[in-house]
GROMACS .gro file of C-alpha atoms in nm:
model
  443
    1MET     CA    1   2.143  -1.481  -2.207
    2GLU     CA    2   1.780  -1.512  -2.098
    3THR     CA    3   1.749  -1.837  -2.294
    4LYS     CA    4   2.058  -1.980  -2.127
    5LEU     CA    5   1.938  -1.882  -1.781
    6ALA     CA    6   1.596  -2.033  -1.852
    7ARG     CA    7   1.766  -2.358  -1.953
    8ILE     CA    8   1.974  -2.358  -1.634
    9ASN     CA    9   1.661  -2.306  -1.427
   10GLU     CA   10   1.481  -2.586  -1.612
   11ILE     CA   11   1.766  -2.831  -1.548
   12ALA     CA   12   1.783  -2.727  -1.182
   13LYS     CA   13   1.410  -2.798  -1.143
   14GLN     CA   14   1.428  -3.136  -1.316
   15ASP     CA   15   1.730  -3.270  -1.128
   16LYS     CA   16   1.777  -3.158  -0.767
   17GLU     CA   17   2.118  -3.329  -0.757
   18GLU     CA   18   2.258  -3.158  -1.066
   19ARG     CA   19   2.581  -2.965  -1.013
   20PHE     CA   20   2.660  -2.706  -1.277
   21THR     CA   21   3.014  -2.717  -1.413
   22SER     CA   22   3.027  -2.434  -1.668
   23LEU     CA   23   2.884  -2.102  -1.554
   24VAL     CA   24   3.150  -1.834  -1.533
   25HIS     CA   25   3.158  -1.792  -1.913
   26LEU     CA   26   2.813  -1.631  -1.881
   27ILE     CA   27   2.989  -1.331  -1.726
   28ASN     CA   28   3.112  -1.192  -2.056
   29ALA     CA   29   3.137  -0.862  -2.243
   30GLN     CA   30   2.771  -0.874  -2.340
   31THR     CA   31   2.634  -0.935  -1.990
   32LEU     CA   32   2.876  -0.685  -1.833
   33ALA     CA   33   2.767  -0.417  -2.081
   34ALA     CA   34   2.403  -0.499  -2.002
   35SER     CA   35   2.483  -0.473  -1.630
   36HIS     CA   36   2.631  -0.129  -1.689
   37GLU     CA   37   2.309  -0.016  -1.857
   38GLU     CA   38   2.094  -0.157  -1.576
   39LEU     CA   39   2.285   0.007  -1.291
   40LYS     CA   40   2.125   0.334  -1.188
   41PRO     CA   41   2.323   0.657  -1.226
   42GLY     CA   42   2.396   0.887  -0.936
   43LYS     CA   43   2.465   0.609  -0.687
   44ALA     CA   44   2.738   0.636  -0.422
   45ALA     CA   45   3.084   0.533  -0.542
   46GLY     CA   46   3.304   0.271  -0.377
   47VAL     CA   47   3.670   0.298  -0.279
   48ASP     CA   48   3.764   0.354  -0.645
   49SER     CA   49   3.554   0.675  -0.653
   50ILE     CA   50   3.441   0.579  -1.005
   51THR     CA   51   3.084   0.660  -1.107
   52LYS     CA   52   2.874   0.505  -1.382
   53GLU     CA   53   2.929   0.808  -1.606
   54GLU     CA   54   3.307   0.794  -1.568
   55TYR     CA   55   3.325   0.420  -1.633
   56GLY     CA   56   3.091   0.447  -1.929
   57ALA     CA   57   3.301   0.716  -2.097
   58ASN     CA   58   3.533   0.440  -2.220
   59LEU     CA   59   3.304   0.142  -2.169
   60GLN     CA   60   3.425  -0.107  -2.432
   61GLU     CA   61   3.791  -0.071  -2.339
   62ASN     CA   62   3.718  -0.094  -1.966
   63ILE     CA   63   3.507  -0.410  -2.008
   64SER     CA   64   3.766  -0.569  -2.240
   65ASP     CA   65   4.035  -0.508  -1.979
   66LEU     CA   66   3.811  -0.654  -1.708
   67ILE     CA   67   3.744  -0.968  -1.914
   68ARG     CA   68   4.118  -1.018  -1.978
   69ARG     CA   69   4.193  -0.997  -1.606
   70MET     CA   70   3.911  -1.238  -1.521
   71LYS     CA   71   4.039  -1.495  -1.773
   72ARG     CA   72   4.389  -1.498  -1.627
   73GLN     CA   73   4.260  -1.494  -1.265
   74ALA     CA   74   4.410  -1.149  -1.209
   75TYR     CA   75   4.080  -0.982  -1.123
   76LYS     CA   76   4.045  -0.927  -0.749
   77PRO     CA   77   3.751  -0.740  -0.598
   78GLN     CA   78   3.836  -0.424  -0.406
   79PRO     CA   79   3.728  -0.371  -0.044
   80ALA     CA   80   3.376  -0.240  -0.002
   81ARG     CA   81   3.349   0.114   0.133
   82ARG     CA   82   3.179   0.097   0.473
   83VAL     CA   83   2.913   0.359   0.543
   84TYR     CA   84   2.647   0.384   0.810
   85ILE     CA   85   2.282   0.477   0.762
   86PRO     CA   86   2.015   0.542   1.027
   87LYS     CA   87   1.821   0.237   1.140
   88ALA     CA   88   1.446   0.297   1.137
   89GLY     CA   89   1.298   0.342   1.484
   90SER     CA   90   1.635   0.328   1.656
   91GLU     CA   91   1.933   0.547   1.737
   92LYS     CA   92   2.159   0.273   1.608
   93LEU     CA   93   2.324   0.288   1.267
   94ARG     CA   94   2.311   0.013   1.006
   95PRO     CA   95   2.642  -0.068   0.830
   96LEU     CA   96   2.639  -0.090   0.450
   97GLY     CA   97   2.912  -0.195   0.211
   98ILE     CA   98   2.940  -0.008  -0.120
   99PRO     CA   99   3.139  -0.207  -0.379
  100ALA     CA  100   3.371  -0.047  -0.634
  101TYR     CA  101   3.198   0.013  -0.968
  102GLU     CA  102   3.375  -0.269  -1.149
  103ASP     CA  103   3.276  -0.506  -0.870
  104LYS     CA  104   2.915  -0.390  -0.903
  105LEU     CA  105   2.925  -0.488  -1.271
  106VAL     CA  106   3.054  -0.838  -1.201
  107GLN     CA  107   2.808  -0.894  -0.917
  108ARG     CA  108   2.521  -0.763  -1.130
  109ALA     CA  109   2.609  -1.014  -1.401
  110MET     CA  110   2.654  -1.296  -1.149
  111ALA     CA  111   2.326  -1.251  -0.957
  112PRO     CA  112   2.093  -1.379  -1.236
  113ILE     CA  113   2.307  -1.693  -1.272
  114LEU     CA  114   2.274  -1.775  -0.903
  115ASN     CA  115   1.902  -1.691  -0.910
  116ALA     CA  116   1.844  -1.924  -1.206
  117ILE     CA  117   1.995  -2.214  -1.010
  118TYR     CA  118   1.857  -2.157  -0.662
  119GLU     CA  119   1.506  -2.038  -0.747
  120ALA     CA  120   1.446  -2.403  -0.834
  121ASP     CA  121   1.542  -2.502  -0.478
  122PHE     CA  122   1.407  -2.225  -0.256
  123LEU     CA  123   1.089  -2.309  -0.069
  124ASN     CA  124   0.755  -2.130  -0.094
  125ASN     CA  125   0.782  -1.998   0.262
  126SER     CA  126   1.076  -1.762   0.188
  127PHE     CA  127   1.011  -1.425   0.027
  128GLY     CA  128   1.302  -1.187   0.078
  129PHE     CA  129   1.492  -1.058  -0.228
  130ARG     CA  130   1.347  -1.315  -0.467
  131PRO     CA  131   1.225  -1.242  -0.821
  132GLY     CA  132   0.850  -1.192  -0.837
  133ARG     CA  133   0.807  -1.192  -0.459
  134SER     CA  134   0.756  -0.902  -0.224
  135CYS     CA  135   0.693  -0.806   0.136
  136HIS     CA  136   0.324  -0.795   0.053
  137ASP     CA  137   0.333  -1.158  -0.062
  138ALA     CA  138   0.483  -1.258   0.273
  139LEU     CA  139   0.215  -1.061   0.461
  140LYS     CA  140  -0.062  -1.218   0.252
  141MET     CA  141   0.066  -1.570   0.317
  142LEU     CA  142   0.107  -1.506   0.690
  143GLY     CA  143  -0.248  -1.375   0.714
  144LYS     CA  144  -0.385  -1.670   0.519
  145ILE     CA  145  -0.214  -1.916   0.751
  146ILE     CA  146  -0.336  -1.751   1.072
  147GLU     CA  147  -0.692  -1.711   0.947
  148THR     CA  148  -0.743  -2.054   0.788
  149LYS     CA  149  -0.514  -2.289   0.981
  150PRO     CA  150  -0.524  -2.404   1.346
  151VAL     CA  151  -0.282  -2.138   1.470
  152ASN     CA  152  -0.286  -2.044   1.840
  153TYR     CA  153   0.071  -1.922   1.900
  154VAL     CA  154   0.319  -1.710   1.709
  155VAL     CA  155   0.696  -1.710   1.752
  156GLU     CA  156   0.868  -1.386   1.653
  157ALA     CA  157   1.236  -1.427   1.575
  158ASP     CA  158   1.522  -1.223   1.432
  159ILE     CA  159   1.883  -1.318   1.368
  160LYS     CA  160   2.135  -1.095   1.542
  161GLY     CA  161   2.364  -0.919   1.293
  162PHE     CA  162   2.302  -1.180   1.026
  163PHE     CA  163   2.498  -1.020   0.740
  164ASP     CA  164   2.800  -0.970   0.969
  165HIS     CA  165   2.815  -1.332   1.087
  166VAL     CA  166   2.772  -1.548   0.777
  167ASP     CA  167   3.034  -1.823   0.800
  168HIS     CA  168   3.237  -1.832   0.478
  169GLU     CA  169   3.323  -2.202   0.498
  170TRP     CA  170   2.960  -2.302   0.538
  171MET     CA  171   2.862  -2.064   0.260
  172MET     CA  172   3.103  -2.227   0.016
  173LYS     CA  173   2.982  -2.574   0.120
  174PHE     CA  174   2.623  -2.472   0.053
  175LEU     CA  175   2.714  -2.332  -0.289
  176GLU     CA  176   2.904  -2.648  -0.379
  177HIS     CA  177   2.579  -2.846  -0.346
  178ARG     CA  178   2.476  -2.700  -0.681
  179ILE     CA  179   2.789  -2.546  -0.836
  180ARG     CA  180   3.097  -2.734  -0.952
  181ASP     CA  181   3.245  -2.449  -1.156
  182THR     CA  182   3.564  -2.378  -0.961
  183ASN     CA  183   3.617  -2.045  -1.138
  184LEU     CA  184   3.277  -1.912  -1.028
  185LEU     CA  185   3.325  -2.045  -0.675
  186ARG     CA  186   3.667  -1.879  -0.658
  187LEU     CA  187   3.515  -1.551  -0.769
  188ILE     CA  188   3.244  -1.567  -0.502
  189LYS     CA  189   3.500  -1.647  -0.236
  190ARG     CA  190   3.708  -1.348  -0.341
  191PHE     CA  191   3.405  -1.124  -0.297
  192LEU     CA  192   3.349  -1.265   0.051
  193LYS     CA  193   3.713  -1.209   0.145
  194ALA     CA  194   3.752  -0.869  -0.022
  195GLY     CA  195   3.734  -0.682   0.308
  196ILE     CA  196   3.596  -0.339   0.391
  197MET     CA  197   3.745   0.010   0.390
  198GLU     CA  198   3.649   0.248   0.668
  199ALA     CA  199   3.809   0.586   0.739
  200GLY     CA  200   4.095   0.495   0.506
  201ILE     CA  201   4.175   0.172   0.692
  202ARG     CA  202   4.125  -0.169   0.532
  203TYR     CA  203   3.975  -0.444   0.747
  204ASP     CA  204   3.965  -0.814   0.662
  205THR     CA  205   3.629  -0.992   0.654
  206PRO     CA  206   3.682  -1.344   0.796
  207GLU     CA  207   3.303  -1.376   0.818
  208GLY     CA  208   2.993  -1.204   0.688
  209THR     CA  209   2.883  -1.064   0.355
  210PRO     CA  210   2.861  -0.685   0.313
  211GLN     CA  211   2.499  -0.571   0.340
  212GLY     CA  212   2.457  -0.356   0.031
  213GLY     CA  213   2.643  -0.575  -0.218
  214ILE     CA  214   2.438  -0.685  -0.520
  215ILE     CA  215   2.496  -1.058  -0.460
  216SER     CA  216   2.452  -1.034  -0.082
  217PRO     CA  217   2.073  -1.097  -0.090
  218ILE     CA  218   2.098  -1.415  -0.301
  219LEU     CA  219   2.389  -1.543  -0.090
  220ALA     CA  220   2.189  -1.472   0.226
  221ASN     CA  221   1.895  -1.669   0.089
  222VAL     CA  222   2.121  -1.962   0.000
  223TYR     CA  223   2.268  -1.961   0.352
  224LEU     CA  224   1.929  -1.951   0.527
  225HIS     CA  225   1.778  -2.201   0.285
  226TYR     CA  226   2.019  -2.469   0.401
  227SER     CA  227   2.064  -2.362   0.762
  228LEU     CA  228   1.701  -2.280   0.847
  229ASP     CA  229   1.432  -2.348   0.583
  230LEU     CA  230   1.522  -2.707   0.491
  231TRP     CA  231   1.582  -2.800   0.855
  232PHE     CA  232   1.240  -2.663   0.951
  233GLU     CA  233   1.061  -2.856   0.675
  234LYS     CA  234   1.255  -3.183   0.679
  235VAL     CA  235   1.337  -3.220   1.049
  236PHE     CA  236   1.154  -2.998   1.296
  237ARG     CA  237   0.811  -2.993   1.132
  238ARG     CA  238   0.792  -3.373   1.124
  239ARG     CA  239   0.839  -3.413   1.497
  240CYS     CA  240   0.578  -3.155   1.599
  241ARG     CA  241   0.254  -3.263   1.759
  242GLY     CA  242   0.043  -3.003   1.576
  243LYS     CA  243   0.059  -2.784   1.268
  244VAL     CA  244   0.353  -2.543   1.232
  245TYR     CA  245   0.435  -2.295   0.955
  246LEU     CA  246   0.737  -2.076   0.884
  247ILE     CA  247   0.728  -1.747   0.692
  248ARG     CA  248   1.069  -1.587   0.628
  249TYR     CA  249   1.163  -1.257   0.471
  250ALA     CA  250   1.544  -1.227   0.456
  251ASP     CA  251   1.662  -1.276   0.817
  252ASP     CA  252   1.323  -1.192   0.977
  253PHE     CA  253   1.087  -1.483   1.027
  254ILE     CA  254   0.761  -1.578   1.197
  255VAL     CA  255   0.661  -1.928   1.305
  256CYS     CA  256   0.292  -2.010   1.354
  257CYS     CA  257   0.211  -2.303   1.584
  258GLN     CA  258  -0.099  -2.490   1.688
  259TYR     CA  259   0.036  -2.584   2.031
  260LYS     CA  260   0.246  -2.387   2.278
  261ARG     CA  261   0.466  -2.690   2.337
  262ASP     CA  262   0.571  -2.688   1.973
  263ALA     CA  263   0.640  -2.313   1.990
  264GLU     CA  264   0.864  -2.356   2.294
  265ALA     CA  265   1.038  -2.654   2.135
  266TYR     CA  266   1.102  -2.454   1.819
  267LEU     CA  267   1.255  -2.163   2.008
  268GLU     CA  268   1.501  -2.392   2.181
  269ALA     CA  269   1.577  -2.599   1.871
  270VAL     CA  270   1.634  -2.303   1.638
  271LYS     CA  271   1.889  -2.149   1.875
  272GLU     CA  272   2.089  -2.471   1.868
  273ARG     CA  273   2.048  -2.507   1.493
  274LEU     CA  274   2.165  -2.153   1.408
  275ALA     CA  275   2.455  -2.172   1.652
  276LYS     CA  276   2.594  -2.457   1.441
  277PHE     CA  277   2.630  -2.209   1.154
  278GLY     CA  278   2.769  -1.920   1.356
  279LEU     CA  279   2.438  -1.737   1.396
  280GLU     CA  280   2.255  -1.617   1.704
  281ILE     CA  281   1.895  -1.522   1.781
  282ALA     CA  282   1.837  -1.162   1.894
  283GLU     CA  283   1.675  -1.229   2.233
  284GLU     CA  284   1.522  -0.881   2.262
  285LYS     CA  285   1.330  -0.938   1.936
  286THR     CA  286   1.221  -1.295   2.010
  287ARG     CA  287   0.908  -1.403   2.198
  288ILE     CA  288   0.614  -1.645   2.196
  289SER     CA  289   0.269  -1.485   2.181
  290ARG     CA  290  -0.080  -1.626   2.199
  291PHE     CA  291  -0.239  -1.522   1.871
  292GLY     CA  292  -0.519  -1.657   1.653
  293ARG     CA  293  -0.890  -1.714   1.632
  294HIS     CA  294  -0.915  -1.843   1.992
  295ALA     CA  295  -0.675  -1.592   2.151
  296ALA     CA  296  -0.943  -1.345   2.261
  297ASP     CA  297  -1.161  -1.615   2.424
  298ASP     CA  298  -0.866  -1.785   2.594
  299ASN     CA  299  -0.740  -1.453   2.731
  300LYS     CA  300  -1.088  -1.368   2.855
  301LYS     CA  301  -1.108  -1.695   3.047
  302GLU     CA  302  -0.772  -1.621   3.209
  303GLY     CA  303  -0.857  -1.255   3.269
  304SER     CA  304  -0.546  -1.140   3.080
  305GLY     CA  305  -0.705  -0.875   2.857
  306LYS     CA  306  -0.682  -0.839   2.482
  307PRO     CA  307  -0.454  -1.061   2.271
  308VAL     CA  308  -0.105  -0.922   2.222
  309THR     CA  309   0.010  -0.785   1.890
  310PHE     CA  310   0.328  -0.856   1.695
  311ASP     CA  311   0.526  -0.662   1.435
  312PHE     CA  312   0.646  -0.803   1.104
  313LEU     CA  313   0.778  -0.616   0.799
  314GLY     CA  314   0.676  -0.276   0.936
  315PHE     CA  315   0.318  -0.371   1.028
  316THR     CA  316   0.159  -0.437   1.365
  317HIS     CA  317  -0.064  -0.746   1.339
  318TYR     CA  318  -0.362  -0.770   1.571
  319CYS     CA  319  -0.663  -0.995   1.623
  320SER     CA  320  -0.996  -0.853   1.507
  321THR     CA  321  -1.320  -0.949   1.333
  322SER     CA  322  -1.491  -0.872   1.005
  323LYS     CA  323  -1.821  -0.687   0.977
  324LYS     CA  324  -1.993  -1.026   0.996
  325GLY     CA  325  -1.811  -1.117   1.317
  326LYS     CA  326  -1.566  -1.358   1.156
  327PHE     CA  327  -1.210  -1.372   1.290
  328ARG     CA  328  -0.958  -1.171   1.090
  329VAL     CA  329  -0.596  -1.069   1.117
  330LYS     CA  330  -0.567  -0.696   1.064
  331ARG     CA  331  -0.261  -0.479   1.022
  332LYS     CA  332  -0.162  -0.120   1.082
  333THR     CA  333   0.164   0.069   1.037
  334SER     CA  334   0.382  -0.006   1.338
  335ARG     CA  335   0.439   0.287   1.571
  336LYS     CA  336   0.815   0.258   1.534
  337LYS     CA  337   0.799   0.279   1.154
  338MET     CA  338   0.545   0.562   1.164
  339ASN     CA  339   0.762   0.773   1.394
  340ALA     CA  340   1.076   0.695   1.194
  341SER     CA  341   0.908   0.796   0.868
  342LEU     CA  342   0.781   1.123   1.014
  343HIS     CA  343   1.125   1.200   1.157
  344ARG     CA  344   1.288   1.143   0.818
  345CYS     CA  345   1.026   1.367   0.654
  346LYS     CA  346   1.090   1.643   0.907
  347GLU     CA  347   1.467   1.627   0.859
  348TRP     CA  348   1.431   1.625   0.481
  349LEU     CA  349   1.207   1.932   0.483
  350LYS     CA  350   1.443   2.108   0.722
  351SER     CA  351   1.743   2.050   0.496
  352ASN     CA  352   1.561   2.146   0.174
  353LEU     CA  353   1.394   2.472   0.274
  354ASN     CA  354   1.568   2.664  -0.006
  355MET     CA  355   1.447   2.430  -0.279
  356PRO     CA  356   1.205   2.585  -0.530
  357THR     CA  357   0.843   2.514  -0.438
  358GLU     CA  358   0.772   2.320  -0.756
  359GLU     CA  359   1.068   2.086  -0.705
  360LEU     CA  360   1.002   2.054  -0.332
  361MET     CA  361   0.641   1.947  -0.390
  362ALA     CA  362   0.735   1.708  -0.673
  363ARG     CA  363   0.998   1.527  -0.464
  364LEU     CA  364   0.779   1.516  -0.153
  365ARG     CA  365   0.496   1.376  -0.365
  366VAL     CA  366   0.718   1.088  -0.477
  367LYS     CA  367   0.821   1.014  -0.117
  368LEU     CA  368   0.462   1.019   0.006
  369LEU     CA  369   0.343   0.795  -0.278
  370GLY     CA  370   0.619   0.547  -0.193
  371HIS     CA  371   0.493   0.533   0.166
  372TYR     CA  372   0.131   0.491   0.056
  373ARG     CA  373   0.217   0.217  -0.194
  374TYR     CA  374   0.394   0.009   0.069
  375TYR     CA  375   0.170   0.070   0.371
  376GLY     CA  376  -0.151   0.103   0.168
  377ILE     CA  377  -0.287  -0.243   0.238
  378THR     CA  378  -0.627  -0.372   0.348
  379ASP     CA  379  -0.740  -0.233   0.688
  380ASN     CA  380  -0.457   0.023   0.715
  381TYR     CA  381  -0.637   0.331   0.579
  382ALA     CA  382  -0.657   0.496   0.923
  383SER     CA  383  -0.278   0.483   0.971
  384LEU     CA  384  -0.225   0.621   0.620
  385SER     CA  385  -0.461   0.910   0.698
  386ILE     CA  386  -0.275   0.992   1.018
  387PHE     CA  387   0.057   0.985   0.838
  388GLY     CA  388  -0.069   1.206   0.555
  389TYR     CA  389  -0.215   1.456   0.803
  390GLN     CA  390   0.111   1.476   0.998
  391VAL     CA  391   0.311   1.527   0.677
  392ARG     CA  392   0.079   1.812   0.575
  393ARG     CA  393   0.125   1.973   0.918
  394LEU     CA  394   0.504   1.948   0.885
  395LEU     CA  395   0.493   2.091   0.535
  396PHE     CA  396   0.267   2.378   0.648
  397TRP     CA  397   0.502   2.467   0.932
  398TRP     CA  398   0.820   2.450   0.726
  399CYS     CA  399   0.670   2.641   0.433
  400ASN     CA  400   0.596   2.926   0.672
  401ARG     CA  401   0.953   2.913   0.802
  402ARG     CA  402   1.081   3.005   0.456
  403SER     CA  403   0.993   3.370   0.515
  404GLN     CA  404   0.994   3.589   0.824
  405GLY     CA  405   0.620   3.642   0.810
  406LYS     CA  406   0.350   3.376   0.800
  407HIS     CA  407   0.318   3.326   0.426
  408TYR     CA  408   0.041   3.062   0.430
  409ASN     CA  409  -0.285   3.022   0.616
  410TRP     CA  410  -0.463   2.688   0.596
  411HIS     CA  411  -0.694   2.799   0.313
  412LYS     CA  412  -0.404   2.917   0.096
  413PHE     CA  413  -0.200   2.610   0.192
  414ASN     CA  414  -0.479   2.372   0.082
  415GLN     CA  415  -0.492   2.552  -0.251
  416LEU     CA  416  -0.118   2.485  -0.286
  417LEU     CA  417  -0.174   2.114  -0.221
  418MET     CA  418  -0.447   2.101  -0.484
  419GLU     CA  419  -0.230   2.285  -0.735
  420TYR     CA  420   0.048   2.027  -0.706
  421ASP     CA  421  -0.188   1.728  -0.684
  422PHE     CA  422  -0.069   1.629  -0.337
  423PRO     CA  423  -0.143   1.254  -0.297
  424ARG     CA  424  -0.417   1.128  -0.070
  425PRO     CA  425  -0.420   0.797   0.122
  426LYS     CA  426  -0.529   0.500  -0.085
  427THR     CA  427  -0.542   0.123  -0.044
  428TYR     CA  428  -0.315  -0.023  -0.312
  429VAL     CA  429  -0.281  -0.384  -0.194
  430ASN     CA  430  -0.558  -0.635  -0.127
  431VAL     CA  431  -0.418  -0.885   0.123
  432TYR     CA  432  -0.663  -1.151   0.005
  433GLU     CA  433  -0.532  -1.160  -0.351
  434ILE     CA  434  -0.266  -1.432  -0.321
  435LYS     CA  435  -0.068  -1.575  -0.612
  436PRO     CA  436  -0.193  -1.934  -0.671
  437GLU     CA  437   0.161  -2.076  -0.691
  438LEU     CA  438   0.229  -1.968  -0.333
  439LEU     CA  439  -0.064  -2.158  -0.187
  440SER     CA  440   0.106  -2.495  -0.233
  441TYR     CA  441   0.291  -2.437   0.095
  442ILE     CA  442  -0.029  -2.450   0.300
  443SER     CA  443  -0.243  -2.681   0.085
   0.00000   0.00000   0.00000
């Protein structure tokens, strides 16, 4: 399978006009069985209420039946079960769609096929949900652009309810640019039209792709590649007076501009462009800010104080200098994300007071390490230290709530932390170590 996908990717790179005619046969018993092994156990079930363990109890027969139905076009995806999860830093809830287990298998087998084709087309300024690319790569590239290019203004933008407003007709047109296999296209369309199930009621999905589906990220990247990225590079960028750069992670993107006129022109043009494809900019999350190496001096001349900051991917970016006085973009954990993380930690401790100490400390250690590994980037040590201190205070308070008397003082509590090797803040990511292949975008 890997050899076939590598060959598809090679052909896609060599010929940008190639349309692939035979793909659906790659979703076979072998790839479906591999998908079953790759899916993690213990995940929430869809409307079929089938778990990985239950499906795997009779795996070969279940996959054989699925293949037979796919060959005679009798396989139809079930509606995704709609659930809501808290949205970080907000009282709002984020909707997620959980596919049925069989649909997860098919989507898991389909995703590498789509990735093999479209990774050859996607531009170097998009980072979300792509193999070998991460949030940290996007942050590194953004910092490199602001520090080394003539950037004076930053446009923050976010698409309002992107996953709920993807136009199905445009999506199929975009896919047909590269795919001529009618069976695969039919299968993708069925996933888009499968609907959602909420409180026992089935709702049609005339637009959108369920956020939470395995193929949703690659479909989202395809949609934004054609509707936003290519337009920016081929049309808007060429008519700008100065330098402009776009960095996109999923549906969040930042545009860096040399001149304010270009920034204002972009904001107007992108609204019109996205409206053509049924999308809308979230006005409350969109603004133009003076930011860059000259921002502090320009603000000082105007008497407008320090340069403003902006948030991207959970970090607040601000203008600063190195020890030698050279301009630098620095980052710290955004206040909204910090408060949301502490709130989740507090609620988790509250609901797990009866857990044995050894298990409690082991699970909390994993959660804290996950936070440190994401937010542990250059210049953010202070925010990590504050977060770690606040978590220790919460843990100290809740540990003493487990008994009627005060079981721990700070000396005894620190011994507990040492015993369970409680993690300390650490910088894991150097923002100046950028993959060479990404630099072609700004060279």
